[in-house]
Each structure stands twice: as C-alpha cells, then as structure tokens.
Amino acid sequence: MDFGSPTFTSPEFLALNPNGLIPVLQDGDFSIFEGNAIIVYLAEKFGWSDLYPADVQTHAKVNQYLHWHHTNARLITSKLLVPLMHTKQGAGTAEEAVLIKDSPALLTKITALLEKFLVKDFVAETDHPTVADFAAYCEFVQVELMGIFDFSKYPKVAAWLKRMKAVPHHDEIHEPLDQFLTSLGLKNKTNP
C-alpha cells in the first residue's frame, strides 16, 4: 500500500475520513473510521457477543481497554512503525529518529502495562478473545514480527501472544502485514 498515494487526499476519500487516514469502513451508505470504532460497529451489527460481550461488566472491561489503547498501545504504530517505515523509505525526519531511539522505553512501558491488563487469559479478563484483544494484538504483533523487543520478560504477554496466534485464520489474516513488513525490510527473518 502506498501511504503517500493521492487516494488518501482525494475529495472522495476525505469525505469518508477527513483525517485522510486508514482504516475506513464503508457499509452501504454508511461509513466509519478509526479501527476500534470499526470493530465495535461490526461486532454490534453482526451480533458477535463473544467478541463484544453484552454483560455490562465485561463490556465495560472491553471499553476500558479500547479507550486506553488510543493513547497507549496505539503509540507502537504512530511512534515506532511509522517512523521506521519512513526511515526505510528514505523519508525519515530527525524527530522520527529520536522516536526510534526512544522506542525501547516506550515498548517496555506499554508491555508492562499490558502484562497488568492480563489478569486472566485475555485483555478484558475473559477466557476468550474480545475486540480488545484484537485491537491490542494489532500493535504487538508488528513488534513481534520485526523482532525488536524481547517479550519473554513478560510471561503473561508472551503467553497471550501465543494464544492469539492460535485464533482461527490468524496466518491468513496477517499475511498482508507480513508482506508489508517484508517489503520494507522490517520483518525479522527468524520470525515465521
């Protein structure tokens, strides 16, 4: 995907997302942007109560993580993956170089917090994945595929990553990410 594509600044795309960013979902005449809003919309539309439980307390735990995610775990993409991508494309800035240099501290902080979220097997204190897990996994799988952080120091996170890899269709769904990181030279060749 060409993130510098004029597609993202076209009037048609900006009508879907004024930020000019992905992801965007168009469902008939309805459109919505922001990844977490999209997964909640889909779960509610299709009645995926296992992914977005109706039980008020479990629902609250899922929402708690999703709200925390945007200003915490989401930083993995905005303050690490994007600067690495720009650097590999020869378009990195001095500010992005600082972000990359500071990334071990960021990853340590966010991973330590995720370790605390994992009271049970999954993020929302459930025995099965919810939309909260999928939101979190999107960030952490990037780091794991790049091989730039040692998750073994965080046994709950390491075990959770393993459980998430066992979700049906995992490899099929993550193939585009794998190809994307490989195309940029960011994928650690020792990670399958």
mmCIF file of C-alpha atoms in Angstrom:
data_model
loop_
_atom_site.group_PDB
_atom_site.id
_atom_site.type_symbol
_atom_site.label_atom_id
_atom_site.label_comp_id
_atom_site.label_asym_id
_atom_site.label_seq_id
_atom_site.Cartn_x
_atom_site.Cartn_y
_atom_site.Cartn_z
ATOM 1 C CA MET A 1 0.000 0.000 0.000
ATOM 2 C CA ASP A 2 1.310 3.406 -0.937
ATOM 3 C CA PHE A 3 0.636 5.628 2.063
ATOM 4 C CA GLY A 4 1.666 8.681 0.041
ATOM 5 C CA SER A 5 -0.966 7.876 -2.573
ATOM 6 C CA PRO A 6 -3.179 10.719 -3.761
ATOM 7 C CA THR A 7 -6.084 8.392 -2.916
ATOM 8 C CA PHE A 8 -5.859 9.450 0.731
ATOM 9 C CA THR A 9 -6.133 13.145 -0.127
ATOM 10 C CA SER A 10 -8.840 12.806 -2.775
ATOM 11 C CA PRO A 11 -12.165 14.512 -2.064
ATOM 12 C CA GLU A 12 -13.882 11.100 -2.197
ATOM 13 C CA PHE A 13 -11.621 9.623 0.480
ATOM 14 C CA LEU A 14 -11.665 12.747 2.647
ATOM 15 C CA ALA A 15 -15.473 12.553 2.627
ATOM 16 C CA LEU A 16 -15.081 9.140 4.299
ATOM 17 C CA ASN A 17 -12.330 10.219 6.699
ATOM 18 C CA PRO A 18 -11.438 13.915 6.952
ATOM 19 C CA ASN A 19 -8.115 12.869 8.529
ATOM 20 C CA GLY A 20 -7.058 11.215 5.261
ATOM 21 C CA LEU A 21 -6.016 8.078 7.148
ATOM 22 C CA ILE A 22 -6.888 4.399 7.158
ATOM 23 C CA PRO A 23 -8.738 2.354 8.250
ATOM 24 C CA VAL A 24 -12.122 3.317 6.882
ATOM 25 C CA LEU A 25 -15.140 1.043 6.512
ATOM 26 C CA GLN A 26 -17.887 1.778 4.037
ATOM 27 C CA ASP A 27 -21.053 -0.244 4.622
ATOM 28 C CA GLY A 28 -23.604 0.780 2.022
ATOM 29 C CA ASP A 29 -24.238 4.492 2.513
ATOM 30 C CA PHE A 30 -22.703 4.414 5.990
ATOM 31 C CA SER A 31 -19.007 4.950 6.622
ATOM 32 C CA ILE A 32 -16.936 4.922 9.783
ATOM 33 C CA PHE A 33 -13.251 5.433 10.517
ATOM 34 C CA GLU A 34 -10.932 4.533 13.422
ATOM 35 C CA GLY A 35 -10.068 0.880 13.884
ATOM 36 C CA ASN A 36 -11.632 0.403 17.303
ATOM 37 C CA ALA A 37 -14.875 2.100 16.240
ATOM 38 C CA ILE A 38 -14.973 -0.175 13.187
ATOM 39 C CA ILE A 39 -14.516 -3.411 15.134
ATOM 40 C CA VAL A 40 -17.150 -2.395 17.695
ATOM 41 C CA TYR A 41 -19.556 -1.452 14.875
ATOM 42 C CA LEU A 42 -19.040 -4.810 13.153
ATOM 43 C CA ALA A 43 -19.428 -6.752 16.403
ATOM 44 C CA GLU A 44 -22.669 -4.951 17.209
ATOM 45 C CA LYS A 45 -24.029 -5.127 13.657
ATOM 46 C CA PHE A 46 -23.447 -8.853 13.338
ATOM 47 C CA GLY A 47 -24.248 -9.747 16.950
ATOM 48 C CA TRP A 48 -20.781 -11.058 17.788
ATOM 49 C CA SER A 49 -21.489 -11.114 21.513
ATOM 50 C CA ASP A 50 -18.447 -13.302 22.131
ATOM 51 C CA LEU A 51 -16.215 -10.523 20.767
ATOM 52 C CA TYR A 52 -18.126 -7.630 22.321
ATOM 53 C CA PRO A 53 -19.947 -9.157 25.301
ATOM 54 C CA ALA A 54 -23.331 -7.818 26.392
ATOM 55 C CA ASP A 55 -22.624 -8.451 30.094
ATOM 56 C CA VAL A 56 -22.294 -4.918 31.429
ATOM 57 C CA GLN A 57 -19.111 -5.516 33.437
ATOM 58 C CA THR A 58 -17.309 -7.449 30.708
ATOM 59 C CA HIS A 59 -18.486 -4.858 28.187
ATOM 60 C CA ALA A 60 -17.020 -2.160 30.441
ATOM 61 C CA LYS A 61 -13.671 -4.003 30.640
ATOM 62 C CA VAL A 62 -13.553 -4.205 26.827
ATOM 63 C CA ASN A 63 -14.347 -0.487 26.557
ATOM 64 C CA GLN A 64 -11.805 0.327 29.256
ATOM 65 C CA TYR A 65 -9.065 -1.276 27.186
ATOM 66 C CA LEU A 66 -10.252 0.272 23.897
ATOM 67 C CA HIS A 67 -10.215 3.771 25.414
ATOM 68 C CA TRP A 68 -6.789 3.187 26.989
ATOM 69 C CA HIS A 69 -5.487 1.774 23.716
ATOM 70 C CA HIS A 70 -5.615 5.009 21.692
ATOM 71 C CA THR A 71 -3.212 6.928 23.902
ATOM 72 C CA ASN A 72 -1.045 3.986 24.902
ATOM 73 C CA ALA A 73 -0.687 0.817 22.809
ATOM 74 C CA ARG A 74 -1.559 2.690 19.611
ATOM 75 C CA LEU A 75 1.676 4.624 20.085
ATOM 76 C CA ILE A 76 3.517 1.500 18.911
ATOM 77 C CA THR A 77 2.327 2.254 15.396
ATOM 78 C CA SER A 78 2.476 6.052 15.468
ATOM 79 C CA LYS A 79 5.772 6.425 17.330
ATOM 80 C CA LEU A 80 7.612 3.323 16.108
ATOM 81 C CA LEU A 81 6.264 1.595 12.998
ATOM 82 C CA VAL A 82 5.535 4.785 11.040
ATOM 83 C CA PRO A 83 8.967 6.335 11.804
ATOM 84 C CA LEU A 84 10.680 3.034 10.908
ATOM 85 C CA MET A 85 8.681 2.881 7.682
ATOM 86 C CA HIS A 86 9.600 6.462 6.772
ATOM 87 C CA THR A 87 13.269 5.812 7.575
ATOM 88 C CA LYS A 88 13.334 2.685 5.381
ATOM 89 C CA GLN A 89 11.762 4.725 2.572
ATOM 90 C CA GLY A 90 14.429 7.424 2.949
ATOM 91 C CA ALA A 91 11.909 9.957 4.232
ATOM 92 C CA GLY A 92 12.624 9.798 7.967
ATOM 93 C CA THR A 93 12.891 13.031 9.916
ATOM 94 C CA ALA A 94 15.167 13.974 12.808
ATOM 95 C CA GLU A 95 12.126 13.826 15.109
ATOM 96 C CA GLU A 96 11.383 10.285 13.903
ATOM 97 C CA ALA A 97 14.992 9.264 14.554
ATOM 98 C CA VAL A 98 14.518 10.337 18.183
ATOM 99 C CA LEU A 99 11.260 8.344 18.393
ATOM 100 C CA ILE A 100 13.038 5.239 17.096
ATOM 101 C CA LYS A 101 15.897 5.749 19.562
ATOM 102 C CA ASP A 102 13.402 6.119 22.424
ATOM 103 C CA SER A 103 11.274 3.145 21.352
ATOM 104 C CA PRO A 104 12.751 0.573 23.792
ATOM 105 C CA ALA A 105 11.468 2.647 26.737
ATOM 106 C CA LEU A 106 8.065 3.065 25.081
ATOM 107 C CA LEU A 107 7.774 -0.670 24.363
ATOM 108 C CA THR A 108 8.850 -1.557 27.896
ATOM 109 C CA LYS A 109 6.255 0.784 29.436
ATOM 110 C CA ILE A 110 3.357 -0.360 27.236
ATOM 111 C CA THR A 111 4.218 -4.058 27.505
ATOM 112 C CA ALA A 112 4.484 -3.807 31.296
ATOM 113 C CA LEU A 113 1.018 -2.236 31.369
ATOM 114 C CA LEU A 114 -0.411 -4.948 29.100
ATOM 115 C CA GLU A 115 1.087 -7.509 31.487
ATOM 116 C CA LYS A 116 -1.099 -5.936 34.213
ATOM 117 C CA PHE A 117 -4.209 -5.990 31.997
ATOM 118 C CA LEU A 118 -3.811 -9.740 31.563
ATOM 119 C CA VAL A 119 -5.407 -10.732 34.874
ATOM 120 C CA LYS A 120 -6.885 -13.735 33.040
ATOM 121 C CA ASP A 121 -6.009 -15.189 29.648
ATOM 122 C CA PHE A 122 -7.286 -12.213 27.656
ATOM 123 C CA VAL A 123 -7.287 -8.412 27.926
ATOM 124 C CA ALA A 124 -10.855 -7.904 29.196
ATOM 125 C CA GLU A 125 -10.386 -10.550 31.906
ATOM 126 C CA THR A 126 -12.183 -13.159 29.794
ATOM 127 C CA ASP A 127 -11.374 -16.727 28.836
ATOM 128 C CA HIS A 128 -11.677 -15.923 25.115
ATOM 129 C CA PRO A 129 -10.531 -13.069 22.871
ATOM 130 C CA THR A 130 -12.686 -9.960 22.535
ATOM 131 C CA VAL A 131 -12.366 -6.919 20.301
ATOM 132 C CA ALA A 132 -9.995 -5.545 22.959
ATOM 133 C CA ASP A 133 -7.572 -8.396 22.280
ATOM 134 C CA PHE A 134 -7.715 -7.862 18.534
ATOM 135 C CA ALA A 135 -7.037 -4.141 18.967
ATOM 136 C CA ALA A 136 -4.067 -4.858 21.233
ATOM 137 C CA TYR A 137 -2.737 -7.657 19.073
ATOM 138 C CA CYS A 138 -2.589 -5.414 16.006
ATOM 139 C CA GLU A 139 0.046 -3.321 17.754
ATOM 140 C CA PHE A 140 2.052 -6.039 19.465
ATOM 141 C CA VAL A 141 2.218 -8.456 16.516
ATOM 142 C CA GLN A 142 4.015 -5.765 14.483
ATOM 143 C CA VAL A 143 6.732 -5.571 17.114
ATOM 144 C CA GLU A 144 6.982 -9.338 17.343
ATOM 145 C CA LEU A 145 7.270 -9.756 13.562
ATOM 146 C CA MET A 146 10.026 -7.141 13.477
ATOM 147 C CA GLY A 147 11.843 -8.961 16.289
ATOM 148 C CA ILE A 148 12.751 -5.720 18.045
ATOM 149 C CA PHE A 149 11.567 -6.496 21.574
ATOM 150 C CA ASP A 150 12.007 -9.417 23.959
ATOM 151 C CA PHE A 151 8.541 -10.373 25.195
ATOM 152 C CA SER A 152 9.906 -13.287 27.252
ATOM 153 C CA LYS A 153 10.435 -10.879 30.170
ATOM 154 C CA TYR A 154 6.640 -10.527 30.283
ATOM 155 C CA PRO A 155 5.279 -14.076 30.668
ATOM 156 C CA LYS A 156 1.594 -13.120 30.539
ATOM 157 C CA VAL A 157 2.104 -11.110 27.347
ATOM 158 C CA ALA A 158 4.212 -13.872 25.766
ATOM 159 C CA ALA A 159 1.532 -16.471 26.584
ATOM 160 C CA TRP A 160 -1.213 -14.147 25.295
ATOM 161 C CA LEU A 161 0.658 -13.628 22.011
ATOM 162 C CA LYS A 162 0.834 -17.408 21.642
ATOM 163 C CA ARG A 163 -2.909 -17.747 22.340
ATOM 164 C CA MET A 164 -3.722 -15.035 19.807
ATOM 165 C CA LYS A 165 -1.654 -16.830 17.153
ATOM 166 C CA ALA A 166 -3.883 -19.872 17.708
ATOM 167 C CA VAL A 167 -7.048 -17.936 16.744
ATOM 168 C CA PRO A 168 -8.553 -19.437 13.565
ATOM 169 C CA HIS A 169 -7.344 -17.827 10.320
ATOM 170 C CA HIS A 170 -4.507 -15.990 12.090
ATOM 171 C CA ASP A 171 -1.878 -16.624 9.427
ATOM 172 C CA GLU A 172 -4.235 -15.835 6.553
ATOM 173 C CA ILE A 173 -5.322 -12.547 8.127
ATOM 174 C CA HIS A 174 -1.781 -11.463 8.986
ATOM 175 C CA GLU A 175 -0.220 -12.350 5.626
ATOM 176 C CA PRO A 176 -0.629 -8.770 4.278
ATOM 177 C CA LEU A 177 1.141 -7.370 7.373
ATOM 178 C CA ASP A 178 3.896 -9.930 6.939
ATOM 179 C CA GLN A 179 4.295 -8.959 3.272
ATOM 180 C CA PHE A 180 4.221 -5.252 4.117
ATOM 181 C CA LEU A 181 6.944 -5.532 6.762
ATOM 182 C CA THR A 182 8.995 -7.777 4.467
ATOM 183 C CA SER A 183 8.692 -5.288 1.581
ATOM 184 C CA LEU A 184 10.091 -2.552 3.829
ATOM 185 C CA GLY A 185 12.884 -4.752 5.148
ATOM 186 C CA LEU A 186 11.403 -4.539 8.650
ATOM 187 C CA LYS A 187 10.495 -8.198 9.157
ATOM 188 C CA ASN A 188 12.860 -10.252 11.275
ATOM 189 C CA LYS A 189 13.754 -13.228 9.113
ATOM 190 C CA THR A 190 13.771 -15.569 12.129
ATOM 191 C CA ASN A 191 10.047 -14.966 12.764
ATOM 192 C CA PRO A 192 7.878 -17.323 10.715
#
